[in-house]
Coordinates of C-alpha atoms in Angstrom, one line a residue:
X1 CA -99.3 -64.5 96.5
X2 CA -98.1 -61.1 95.7
X3 CA -100.2 -58.0 96.6
X4 CA -102.2 -56.8 93.4
X5 CA -101.7 -60.1 91.7
X6 CA -104.8 -61.4 90.0
X7 CA -105.8 -64.9 90.3
X8 CA -106.8 -67.0 87.2
X9 CA -110.3 -67.2 88.7
X10 CA -110.6 -63.5 88.9
X11 CA -109.4 -63.2 85.3
X12 CA -111.8 -65.7 84.0
X13 CA -114.5 -64.0 86.0
X14 CA -113.7 -60.7 84.3
X15 CA -113.6 -62.3 80.9
X16 CA -116.9 -64.0 81.7
X17 CA -118.6 -60.6 82.6
X18 CA -117.0 -59.0 79.5
X19 CA -118.3 -61.9 77.2
X20 CA -121.6 -61.5 78.8
X21 CA -121.7 -57.9 78.3
X22 CA -120.7 -58.2 74.5
X23 CA -123.2 -61.1 74.1
X24 CA -125.9 -58.8 75.6
X25 CA -125.0 -55.9 73.2
X26 CA -125.1 -58.3 70.3
X27 CA -128.6 -59.5 71.2
X28 CA -129.8 -55.9 71.7
X29 CA -128.4 -55.0 68.2
X30 CA -130.1 -58.0 66.6
X31 CA -133.4 -57.1 68.4
X32 CA -133.2 -53.7 67.0
X33 CA -132.5 -55.0 63.4
X34 CA -135.5 -57.5 63.9
X35 CA -137.7 -54.6 64.9
X36 CA -136.7 -52.4 62.0
X37 CA -137.3 -55.4 59.5
X38 CA -140.8 -55.9 61.1
X39 CA -141.7 -52.2 60.5
X40 CA -140.5 -52.7 56.8
X41 CA -142.5 -55.8 56.4
X42 CA -145.7 -54.2 57.7
X43 CA -145.0 -51.2 55.2
X44 CA -144.6 -53.5 52.3
X45 CA -147.6 -55.6 53.2
X46 CA -149.7 -52.4 53.4
X47 CA -148.3 -51.3 49.8
X48 CA -149.2 -54.7 48.5
X49 CA -152.6 -54.5 49.8
X50 CA -153.1 -51.0 48.2
X51 CA -151.8 -52.2 44.9
X52 CA -154.1 -55.2 45.1
X53 CA -157.1 -52.8 45.7
X54 CA -156.0 -50.7 42.6
X55 CA -156.0 -53.7 40.3
X56 CA -159.5 -53.8 38.4
X57 CA -161.0 -57.2 38.4
X58 CA -160.7 -58.7 34.9
X59 CA -163.0 -61.4 33.3
X60 CA -163.0 -64.6 35.3
X61 CA -160.4 -66.9 34.0
X62 CA -160.3 -70.6 35.0
X63 CA -156.9 -71.1 36.6
X64 CA -157.4 -74.9 37.3
X65 CA -154.7 -76.7 35.8
X66 CA -155.8 -78.5 32.4
X67 CA -155.2 -82.0 33.9
X68 CA -157.4 -81.3 36.8
X69 CA -160.5 -80.2 34.8
X70 CA -163.3 -82.5 34.6
X71 CA -163.9 -81.8 30.8
X72 CA -161.6 -82.5 28.0
X73 CA -161.3 -81.2 24.4
X74 CA -162.7 -83.7 21.8

């Protein structure tokens, strides 16, 4: 074999390491996106809770579907 020649196994190992590094970068990027989305969801949930507290209770309305009520209109 010529001096300085790279074997197929060495090339594959280099590609494997590069692929692994690329996948690691992708996983880290996705983890960062997930973290950012979790922060946004927490903020939205807090805002929803604030809005729900601001809503004044109205008169009680029966929300039971009509077919489930034990009484009927005669």
